[in-house]
PDB file of C-alpha atoms and ligand atoms in Angstrom:
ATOM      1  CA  UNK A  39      92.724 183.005  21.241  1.00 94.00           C
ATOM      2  CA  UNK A  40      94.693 185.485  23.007  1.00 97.00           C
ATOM      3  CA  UNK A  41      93.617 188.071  25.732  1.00 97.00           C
ATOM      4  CA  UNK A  42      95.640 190.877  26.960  1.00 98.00           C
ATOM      5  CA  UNK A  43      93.826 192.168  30.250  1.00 98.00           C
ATOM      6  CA  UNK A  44      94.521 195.848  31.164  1.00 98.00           C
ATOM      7  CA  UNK A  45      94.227 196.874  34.871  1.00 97.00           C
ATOM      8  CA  UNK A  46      95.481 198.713  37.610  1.00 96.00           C
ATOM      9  CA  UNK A  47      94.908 195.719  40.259  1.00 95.00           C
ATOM     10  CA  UNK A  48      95.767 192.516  38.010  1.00 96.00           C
ATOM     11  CA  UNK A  49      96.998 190.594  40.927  1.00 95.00           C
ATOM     12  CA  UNK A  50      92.837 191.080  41.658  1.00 94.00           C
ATOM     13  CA  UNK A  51      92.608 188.369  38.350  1.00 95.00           C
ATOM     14  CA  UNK A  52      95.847 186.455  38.787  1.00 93.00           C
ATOM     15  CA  UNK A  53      94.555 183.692  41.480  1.00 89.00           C
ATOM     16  CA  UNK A  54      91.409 183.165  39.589  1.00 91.00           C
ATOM     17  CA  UNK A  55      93.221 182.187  36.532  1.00 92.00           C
ATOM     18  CA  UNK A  56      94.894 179.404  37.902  1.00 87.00           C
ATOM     19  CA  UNK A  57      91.459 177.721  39.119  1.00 82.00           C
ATOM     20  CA  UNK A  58      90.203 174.430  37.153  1.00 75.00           C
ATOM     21  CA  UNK A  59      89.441 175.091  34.205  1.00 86.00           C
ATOM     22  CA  UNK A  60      90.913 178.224  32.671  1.00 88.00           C
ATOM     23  CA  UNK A  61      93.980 177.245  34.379  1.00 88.00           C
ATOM     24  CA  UNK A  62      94.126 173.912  32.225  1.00 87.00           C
ATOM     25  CA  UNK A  63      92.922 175.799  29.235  1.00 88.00           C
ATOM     26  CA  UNK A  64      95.916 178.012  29.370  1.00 90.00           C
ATOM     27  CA  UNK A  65      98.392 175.027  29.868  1.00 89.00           C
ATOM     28  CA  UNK A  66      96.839 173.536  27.076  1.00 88.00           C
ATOM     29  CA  UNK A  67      97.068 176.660  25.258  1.00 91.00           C
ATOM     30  CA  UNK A  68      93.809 176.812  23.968  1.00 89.00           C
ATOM     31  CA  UNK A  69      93.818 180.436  25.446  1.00 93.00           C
ATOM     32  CA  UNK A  70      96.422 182.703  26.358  1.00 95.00           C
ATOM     33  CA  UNK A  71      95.754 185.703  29.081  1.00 96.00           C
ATOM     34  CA  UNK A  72      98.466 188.206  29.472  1.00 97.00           C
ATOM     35  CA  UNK A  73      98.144 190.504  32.499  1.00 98.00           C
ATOM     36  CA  UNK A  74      99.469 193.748  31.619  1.00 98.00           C
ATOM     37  CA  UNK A  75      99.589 196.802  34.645  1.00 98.00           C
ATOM     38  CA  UNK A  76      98.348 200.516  33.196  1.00 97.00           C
ATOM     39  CA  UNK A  77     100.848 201.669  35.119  1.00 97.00           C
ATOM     40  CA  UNK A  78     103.759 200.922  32.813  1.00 97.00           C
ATOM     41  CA  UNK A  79     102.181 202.471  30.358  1.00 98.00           C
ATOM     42  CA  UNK A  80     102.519 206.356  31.747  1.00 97.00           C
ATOM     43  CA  UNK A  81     106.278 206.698  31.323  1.00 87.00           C
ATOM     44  CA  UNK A  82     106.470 208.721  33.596  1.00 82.00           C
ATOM     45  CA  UNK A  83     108.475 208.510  37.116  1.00 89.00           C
ATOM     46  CA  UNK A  84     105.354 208.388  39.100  1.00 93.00           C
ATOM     47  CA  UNK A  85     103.465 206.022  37.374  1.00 95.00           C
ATOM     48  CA  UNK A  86      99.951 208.635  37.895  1.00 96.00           C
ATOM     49  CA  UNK A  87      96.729 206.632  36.351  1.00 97.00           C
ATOM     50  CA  UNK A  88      94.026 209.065  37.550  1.00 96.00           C
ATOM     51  CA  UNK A  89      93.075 212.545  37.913  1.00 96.00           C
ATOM     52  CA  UNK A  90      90.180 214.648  39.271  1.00 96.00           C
ATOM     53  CA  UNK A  91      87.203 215.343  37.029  1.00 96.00           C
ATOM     54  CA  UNK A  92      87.009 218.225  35.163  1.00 97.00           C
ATOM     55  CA  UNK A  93      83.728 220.449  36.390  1.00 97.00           C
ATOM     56  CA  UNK A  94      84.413 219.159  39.409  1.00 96.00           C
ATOM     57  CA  UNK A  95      82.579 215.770  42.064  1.00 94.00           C
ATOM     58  CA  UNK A  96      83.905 213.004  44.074  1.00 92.00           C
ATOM     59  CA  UNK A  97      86.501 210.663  43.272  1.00 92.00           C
ATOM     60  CA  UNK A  98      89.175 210.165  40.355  1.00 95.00           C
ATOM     61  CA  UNK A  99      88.868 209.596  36.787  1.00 96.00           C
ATOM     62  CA  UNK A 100      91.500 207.168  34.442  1.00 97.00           C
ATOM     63  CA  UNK A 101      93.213 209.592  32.260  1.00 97.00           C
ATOM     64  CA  UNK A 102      93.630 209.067  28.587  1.00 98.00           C
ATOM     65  CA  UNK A 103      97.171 208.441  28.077  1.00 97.00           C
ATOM     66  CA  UNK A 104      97.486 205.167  29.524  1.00 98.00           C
ATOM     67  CA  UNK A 105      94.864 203.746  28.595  1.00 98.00           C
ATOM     68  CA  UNK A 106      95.537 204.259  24.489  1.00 98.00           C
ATOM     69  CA  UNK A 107      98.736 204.009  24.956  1.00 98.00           C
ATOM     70  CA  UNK A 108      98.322 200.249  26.365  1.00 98.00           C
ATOM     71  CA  UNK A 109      96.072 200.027  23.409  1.00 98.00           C
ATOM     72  CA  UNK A 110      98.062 201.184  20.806  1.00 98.00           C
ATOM     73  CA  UNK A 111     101.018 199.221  21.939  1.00 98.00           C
ATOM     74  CA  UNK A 112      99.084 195.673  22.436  1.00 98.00           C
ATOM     75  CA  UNK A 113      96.600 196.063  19.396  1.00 98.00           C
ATOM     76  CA  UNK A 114      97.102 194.218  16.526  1.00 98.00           C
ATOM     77  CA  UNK A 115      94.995 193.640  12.481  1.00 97.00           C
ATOM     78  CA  UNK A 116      91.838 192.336  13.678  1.00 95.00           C
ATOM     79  CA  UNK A 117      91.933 192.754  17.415  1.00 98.00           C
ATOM     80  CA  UNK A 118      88.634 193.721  19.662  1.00 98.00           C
ATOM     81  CA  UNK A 119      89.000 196.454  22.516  1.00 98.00           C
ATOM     82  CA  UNK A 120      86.571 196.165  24.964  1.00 98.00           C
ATOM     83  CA  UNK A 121      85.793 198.248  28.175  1.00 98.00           C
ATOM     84  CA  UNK A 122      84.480 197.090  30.907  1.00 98.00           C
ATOM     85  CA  UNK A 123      82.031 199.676  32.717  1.00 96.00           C
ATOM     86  CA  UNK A 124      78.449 199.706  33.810  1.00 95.00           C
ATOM     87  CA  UNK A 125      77.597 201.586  30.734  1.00 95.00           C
ATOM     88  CA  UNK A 126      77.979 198.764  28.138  1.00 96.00           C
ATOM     89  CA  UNK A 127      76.191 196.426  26.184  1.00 98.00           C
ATOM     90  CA  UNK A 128      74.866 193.768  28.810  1.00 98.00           C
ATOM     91  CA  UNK A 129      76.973 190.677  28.570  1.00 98.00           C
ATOM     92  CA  UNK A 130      75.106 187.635  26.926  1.00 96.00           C
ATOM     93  CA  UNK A 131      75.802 183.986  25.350  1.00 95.00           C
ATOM     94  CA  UNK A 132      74.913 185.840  22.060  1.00 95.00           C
ATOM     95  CA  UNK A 133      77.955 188.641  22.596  1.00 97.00           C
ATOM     96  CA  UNK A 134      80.063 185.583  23.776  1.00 97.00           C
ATOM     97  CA  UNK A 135      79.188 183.786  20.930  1.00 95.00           C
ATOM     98  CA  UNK A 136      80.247 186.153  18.718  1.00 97.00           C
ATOM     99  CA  UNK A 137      83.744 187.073  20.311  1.00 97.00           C
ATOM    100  CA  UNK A 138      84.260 183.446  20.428  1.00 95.00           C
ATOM    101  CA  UNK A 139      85.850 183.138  17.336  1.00 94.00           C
ATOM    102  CA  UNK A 140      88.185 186.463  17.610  1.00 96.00           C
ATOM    103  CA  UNK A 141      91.707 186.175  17.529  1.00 96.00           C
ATOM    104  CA  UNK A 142      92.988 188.287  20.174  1.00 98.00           C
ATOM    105  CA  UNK A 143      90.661 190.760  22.529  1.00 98.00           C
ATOM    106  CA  UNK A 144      92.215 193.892  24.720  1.00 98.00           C
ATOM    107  CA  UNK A 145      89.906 194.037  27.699  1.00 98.00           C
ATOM    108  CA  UNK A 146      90.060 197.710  29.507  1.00 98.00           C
ATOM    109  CA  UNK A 147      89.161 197.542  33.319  1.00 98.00           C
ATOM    110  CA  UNK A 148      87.360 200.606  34.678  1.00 92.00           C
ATOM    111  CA  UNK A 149      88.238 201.919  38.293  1.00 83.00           C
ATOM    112  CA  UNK A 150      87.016 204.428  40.188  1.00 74.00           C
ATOM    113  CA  UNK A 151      84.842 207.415  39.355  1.00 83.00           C
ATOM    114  CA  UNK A 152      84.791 206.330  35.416  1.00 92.00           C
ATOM    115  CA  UNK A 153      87.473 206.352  32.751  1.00 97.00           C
ATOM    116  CA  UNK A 154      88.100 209.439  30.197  1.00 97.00           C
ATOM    117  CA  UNK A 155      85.302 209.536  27.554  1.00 97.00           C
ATOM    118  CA  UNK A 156      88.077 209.847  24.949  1.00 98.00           C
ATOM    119  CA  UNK A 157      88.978 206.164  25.415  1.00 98.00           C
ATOM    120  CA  UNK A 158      85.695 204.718  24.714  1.00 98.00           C
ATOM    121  CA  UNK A 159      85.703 207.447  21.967  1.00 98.00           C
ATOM    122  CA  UNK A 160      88.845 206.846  19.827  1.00 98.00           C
ATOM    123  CA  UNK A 161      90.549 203.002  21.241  1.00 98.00           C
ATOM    124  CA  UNK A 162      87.168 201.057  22.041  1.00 98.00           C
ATOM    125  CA  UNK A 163      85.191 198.695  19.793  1.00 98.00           C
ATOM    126  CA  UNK A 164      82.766 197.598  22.453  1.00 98.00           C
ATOM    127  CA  UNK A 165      81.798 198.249  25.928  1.00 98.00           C
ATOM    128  CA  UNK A 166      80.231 195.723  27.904  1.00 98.00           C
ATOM    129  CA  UNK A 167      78.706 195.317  31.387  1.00 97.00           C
ATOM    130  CA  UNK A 168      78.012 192.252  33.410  1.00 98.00           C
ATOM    131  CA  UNK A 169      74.422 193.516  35.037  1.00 97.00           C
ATOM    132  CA  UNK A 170      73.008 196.383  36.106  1.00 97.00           C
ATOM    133  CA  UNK A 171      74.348 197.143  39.486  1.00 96.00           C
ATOM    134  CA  UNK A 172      78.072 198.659  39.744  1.00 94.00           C
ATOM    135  CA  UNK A 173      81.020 197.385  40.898  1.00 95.00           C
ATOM    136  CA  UNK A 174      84.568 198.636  42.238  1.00 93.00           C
ATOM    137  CA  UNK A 175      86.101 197.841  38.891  1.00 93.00           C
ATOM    138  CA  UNK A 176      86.021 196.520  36.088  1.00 96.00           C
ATOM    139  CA  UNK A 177      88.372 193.254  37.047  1.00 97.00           C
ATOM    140  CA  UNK A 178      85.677 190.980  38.746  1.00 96.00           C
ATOM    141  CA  UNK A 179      83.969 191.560  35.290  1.00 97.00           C
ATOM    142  CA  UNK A 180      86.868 190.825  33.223  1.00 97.00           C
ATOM    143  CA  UNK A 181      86.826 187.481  35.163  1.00 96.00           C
ATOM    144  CA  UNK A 182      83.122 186.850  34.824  1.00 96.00           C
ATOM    145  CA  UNK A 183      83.962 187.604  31.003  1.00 97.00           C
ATOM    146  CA  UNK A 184      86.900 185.618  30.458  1.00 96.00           C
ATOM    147  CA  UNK A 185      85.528 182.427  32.680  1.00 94.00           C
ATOM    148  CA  UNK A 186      82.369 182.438  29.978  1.00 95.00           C
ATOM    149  CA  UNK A 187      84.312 183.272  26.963  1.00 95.00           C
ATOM    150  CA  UNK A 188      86.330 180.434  27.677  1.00 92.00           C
ATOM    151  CA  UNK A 189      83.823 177.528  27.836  1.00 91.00           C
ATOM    152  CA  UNK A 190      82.983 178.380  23.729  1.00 92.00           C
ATOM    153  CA  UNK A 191      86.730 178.414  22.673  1.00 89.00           C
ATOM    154  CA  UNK A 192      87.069 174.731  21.213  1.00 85.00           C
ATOM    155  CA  UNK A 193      89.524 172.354  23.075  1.00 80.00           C
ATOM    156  CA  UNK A 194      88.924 174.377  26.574  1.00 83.00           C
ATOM    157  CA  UNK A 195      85.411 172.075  27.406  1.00 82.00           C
ATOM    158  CA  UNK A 196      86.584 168.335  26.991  1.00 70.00           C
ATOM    159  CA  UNK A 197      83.464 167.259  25.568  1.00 64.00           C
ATOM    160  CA  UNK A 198      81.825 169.291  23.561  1.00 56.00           C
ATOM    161  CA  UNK A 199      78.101 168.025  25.178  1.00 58.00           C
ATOM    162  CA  UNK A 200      78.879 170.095  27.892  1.00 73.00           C
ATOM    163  CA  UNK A 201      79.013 173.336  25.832  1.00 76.00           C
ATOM    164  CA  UNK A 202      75.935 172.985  24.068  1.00 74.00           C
ATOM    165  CA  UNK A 203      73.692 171.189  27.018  1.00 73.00           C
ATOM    166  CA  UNK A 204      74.643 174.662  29.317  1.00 78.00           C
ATOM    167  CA  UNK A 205      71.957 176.903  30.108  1.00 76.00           C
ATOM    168  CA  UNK A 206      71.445 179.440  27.351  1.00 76.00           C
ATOM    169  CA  UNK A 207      73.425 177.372  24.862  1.00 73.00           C
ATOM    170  CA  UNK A 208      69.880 177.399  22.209  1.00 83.00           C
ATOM    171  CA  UNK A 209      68.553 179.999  24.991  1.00 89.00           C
ATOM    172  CA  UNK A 210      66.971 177.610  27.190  1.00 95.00           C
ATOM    173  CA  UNK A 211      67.889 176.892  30.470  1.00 96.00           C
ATOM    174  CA  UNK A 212      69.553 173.263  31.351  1.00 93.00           C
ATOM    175  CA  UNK A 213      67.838 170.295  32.194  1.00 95.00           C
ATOM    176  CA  UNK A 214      67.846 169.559  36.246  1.00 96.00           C
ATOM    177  CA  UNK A 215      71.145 167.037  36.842  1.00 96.00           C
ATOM    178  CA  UNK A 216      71.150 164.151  39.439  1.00 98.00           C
ATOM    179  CA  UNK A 217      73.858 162.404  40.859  1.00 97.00           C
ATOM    180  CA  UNK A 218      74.279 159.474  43.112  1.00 96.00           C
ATOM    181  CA  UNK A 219      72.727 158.222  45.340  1.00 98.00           C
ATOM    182  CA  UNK A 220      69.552 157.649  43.698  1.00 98.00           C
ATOM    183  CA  UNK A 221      67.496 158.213  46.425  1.00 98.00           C
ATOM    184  CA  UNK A 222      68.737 160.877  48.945  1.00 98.00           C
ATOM    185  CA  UNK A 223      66.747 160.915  52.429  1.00 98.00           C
ATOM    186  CA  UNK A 224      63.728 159.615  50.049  1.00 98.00           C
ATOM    187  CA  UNK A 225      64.029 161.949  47.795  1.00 98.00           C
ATOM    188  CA  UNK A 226      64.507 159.554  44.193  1.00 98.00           C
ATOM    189  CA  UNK A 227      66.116 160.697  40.666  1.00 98.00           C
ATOM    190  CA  UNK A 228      63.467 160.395  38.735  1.00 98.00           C
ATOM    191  CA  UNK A 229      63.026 156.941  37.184  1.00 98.00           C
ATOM    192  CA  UNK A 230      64.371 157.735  33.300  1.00 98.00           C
ATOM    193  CA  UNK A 231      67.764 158.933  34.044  1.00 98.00           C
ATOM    194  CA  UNK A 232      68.402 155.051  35.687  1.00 98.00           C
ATOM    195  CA  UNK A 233      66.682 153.410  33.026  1.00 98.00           C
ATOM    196  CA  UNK A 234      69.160 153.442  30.167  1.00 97.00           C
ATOM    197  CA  UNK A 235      67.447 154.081  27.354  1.00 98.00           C
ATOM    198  CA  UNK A 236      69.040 157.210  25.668  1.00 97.00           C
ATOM    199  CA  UNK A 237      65.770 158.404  23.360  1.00 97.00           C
ATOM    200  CA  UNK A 238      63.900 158.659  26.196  1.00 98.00           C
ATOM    201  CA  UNK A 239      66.617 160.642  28.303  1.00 97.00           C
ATOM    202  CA  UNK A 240      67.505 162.654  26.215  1.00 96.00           C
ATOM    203  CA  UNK A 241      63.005 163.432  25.437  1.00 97.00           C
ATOM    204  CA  UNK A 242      62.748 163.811  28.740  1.00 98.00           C
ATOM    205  CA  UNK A 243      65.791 166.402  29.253  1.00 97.00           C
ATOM    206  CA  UNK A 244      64.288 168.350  26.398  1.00 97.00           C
ATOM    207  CA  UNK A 245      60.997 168.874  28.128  1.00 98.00           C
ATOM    208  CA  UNK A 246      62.940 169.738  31.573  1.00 98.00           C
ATOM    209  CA  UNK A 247      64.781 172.072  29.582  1.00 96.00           C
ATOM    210  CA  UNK A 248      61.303 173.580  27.806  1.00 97.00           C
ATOM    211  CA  UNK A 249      59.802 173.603  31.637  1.00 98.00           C
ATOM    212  CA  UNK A 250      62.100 175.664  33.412  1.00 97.00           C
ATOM    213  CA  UNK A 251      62.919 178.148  30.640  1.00 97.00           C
ATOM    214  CA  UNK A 252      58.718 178.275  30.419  1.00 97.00           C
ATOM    215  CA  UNK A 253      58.209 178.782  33.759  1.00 97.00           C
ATOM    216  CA  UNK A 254      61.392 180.965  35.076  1.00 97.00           C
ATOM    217  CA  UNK A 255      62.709 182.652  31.755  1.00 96.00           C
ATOM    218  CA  UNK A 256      59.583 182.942  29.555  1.00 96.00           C
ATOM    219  CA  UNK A 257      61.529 185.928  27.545  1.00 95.00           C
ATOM    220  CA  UNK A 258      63.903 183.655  26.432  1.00 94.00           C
ATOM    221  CA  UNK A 259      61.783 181.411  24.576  1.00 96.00           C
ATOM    222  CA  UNK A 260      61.098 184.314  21.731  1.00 93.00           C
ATOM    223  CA  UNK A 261      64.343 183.492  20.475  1.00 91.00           C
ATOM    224  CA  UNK A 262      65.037 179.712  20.853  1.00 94.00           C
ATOM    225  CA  UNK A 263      65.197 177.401  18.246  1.00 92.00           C
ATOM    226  CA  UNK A 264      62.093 174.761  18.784  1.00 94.00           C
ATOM    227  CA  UNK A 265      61.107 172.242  17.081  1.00 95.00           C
ATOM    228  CA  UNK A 266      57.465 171.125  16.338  1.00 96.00           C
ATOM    229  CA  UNK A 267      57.484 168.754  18.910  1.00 96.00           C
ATOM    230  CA  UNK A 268      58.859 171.296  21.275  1.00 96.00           C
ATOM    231  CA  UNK A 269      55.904 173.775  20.523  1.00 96.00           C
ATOM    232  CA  UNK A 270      53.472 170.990  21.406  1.00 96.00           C
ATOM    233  CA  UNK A 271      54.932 170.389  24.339  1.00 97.00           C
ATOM    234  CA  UNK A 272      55.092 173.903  25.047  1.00 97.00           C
ATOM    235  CA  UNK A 273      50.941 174.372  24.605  1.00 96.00           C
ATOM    236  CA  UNK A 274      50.286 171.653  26.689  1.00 97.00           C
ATOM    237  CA  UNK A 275      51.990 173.891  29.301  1.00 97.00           C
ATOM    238  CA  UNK A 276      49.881 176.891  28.461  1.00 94.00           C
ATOM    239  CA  UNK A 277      52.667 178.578  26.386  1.00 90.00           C
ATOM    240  CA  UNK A 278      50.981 180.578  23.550  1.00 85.00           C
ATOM    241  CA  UNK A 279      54.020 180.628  21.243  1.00 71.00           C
ATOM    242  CA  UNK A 280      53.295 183.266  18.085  1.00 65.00           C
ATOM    243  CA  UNK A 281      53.858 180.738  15.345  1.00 57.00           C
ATOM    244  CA  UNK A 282      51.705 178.922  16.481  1.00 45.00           C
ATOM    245  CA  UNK A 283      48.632 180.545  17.259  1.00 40.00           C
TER     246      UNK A 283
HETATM  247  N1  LIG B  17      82.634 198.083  36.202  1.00 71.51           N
HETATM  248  C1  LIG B  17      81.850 198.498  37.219  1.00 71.51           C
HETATM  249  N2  LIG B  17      80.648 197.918  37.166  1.00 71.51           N
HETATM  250  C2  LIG B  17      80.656 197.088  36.078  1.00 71.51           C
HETATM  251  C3  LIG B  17      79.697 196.230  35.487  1.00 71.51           C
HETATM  252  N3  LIG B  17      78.471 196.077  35.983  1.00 71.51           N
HETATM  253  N4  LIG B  17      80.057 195.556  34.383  1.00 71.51           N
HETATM  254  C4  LIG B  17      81.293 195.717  33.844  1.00 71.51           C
HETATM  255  N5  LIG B  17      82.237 196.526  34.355  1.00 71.51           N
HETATM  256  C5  LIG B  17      81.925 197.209  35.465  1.00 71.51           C
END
């Protein structure tokens, strides 16, 4: 997978490229991330990215020009534009998912006041937002993006467990994790994890799993995949699950 990342700050996403784990990903070139500045793509002399609105308010508005010209010079058959801005489609492990397996993405970073409707209009297949609350620019969501997108491209994860046990993976949230020493200012792992028998860690991980999404993300257990068992366990928790009852 490639990923061309347009912005008027990249040096913002530069440093957190190189950390762990995208950083060997891109050695390894399971991933490539090119960084490309909108400012070499105004031709002209002063390099001008924004403008004041028309009809008039506060701050300064990406004009057009760049911005489809970066896109019309990067895109390629089967490519996905996306903008970042508040107004998107709120970022999930389903939209991940489902970009996983494109080819090459164009991410556009938002700045200031907004970006020309006539981008999102005529250059944009998707536009995407990290949460509902805004921020400075689009680049901190590029990286929050690129970090996630990563961990479902195959060869970037070493072991493939740790892809599917993450929180979300089946939407459920992950199992609680323990790590030496076993007991910690008398507080002990609990007793399966040390006793080496895989059915029953793996039973009781499950259940964790069931527990926490029951308790602290009950939305997200309309669309998990359970398994009898799991709906039993489920009821004897209270949960009313619709199959069921
Ligand atoms: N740009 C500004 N706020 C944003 C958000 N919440 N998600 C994506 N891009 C943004």
């Amino acid at each position: 997978m490639e990923i061309d990342i347009v912005s008027i700050f990249p040096e913002i996403i530069t440093g957190f490229l190189g950390h762990s784990l995208l950083g060997k990903a891109i050695d390894k070139k399971a991933l490539g991330v090119n960084l490309r500045n909108l400012r070499d793509y105004t031709g002209g002399r002063h390099r001008v990215v924004d403008d004041v609105p028309f009809g008039g308010g506060p701050g300064m508005v990406l004009k057009p020009g760049p911005l489809m010209k970066a896109v019309d010079s990067l895109k390629r058959d089967g490519s996905l534009v996306i903008l970042l801005t508040p107004q998107g489609t709120l970022l999930s492990q389903d939209v991940l998912k489902r970009h996983s397996s494109k080819e090459h993405i164009i991410m556009l970073c938002g700045r200031y006041e907004g970006v020309d409707e006539r981008v999102a209009e005529t250059r944009v297949d998707e536009e995407i937002s990290i949460g509902d609350y805004v921020l400075s620019g689009g680049e901190v969501a590029a990286c929050v993006y690129i970090d996630s997108l990563a961990r479902l491209i195959p060869g970037v994860v070493g072991d493939g467990e740790s892809v599917t046990g993450d929180s979300f993976y089946g939407s459920l949230l992950k199992h609680p994790q323990y790590t030496r020493p076993a007991d910690y200012e008398g507080l002990a792992v609990p007793a399966v994890l040390l006793s080496g028998n895989h059915a029953d860690i793996a039973r009781w991980r499950r259940e964790r799993s069931l527990e926490r999404t029951f308790r602290k993300r009950p939305d997200l257990l309309e669309k998990a995949e359970l398994s009898r068992e799991d709906r039993s366990f489920l009821q004897t928790l209270g949960h009313r699950s619709k199959e069921v009852n």
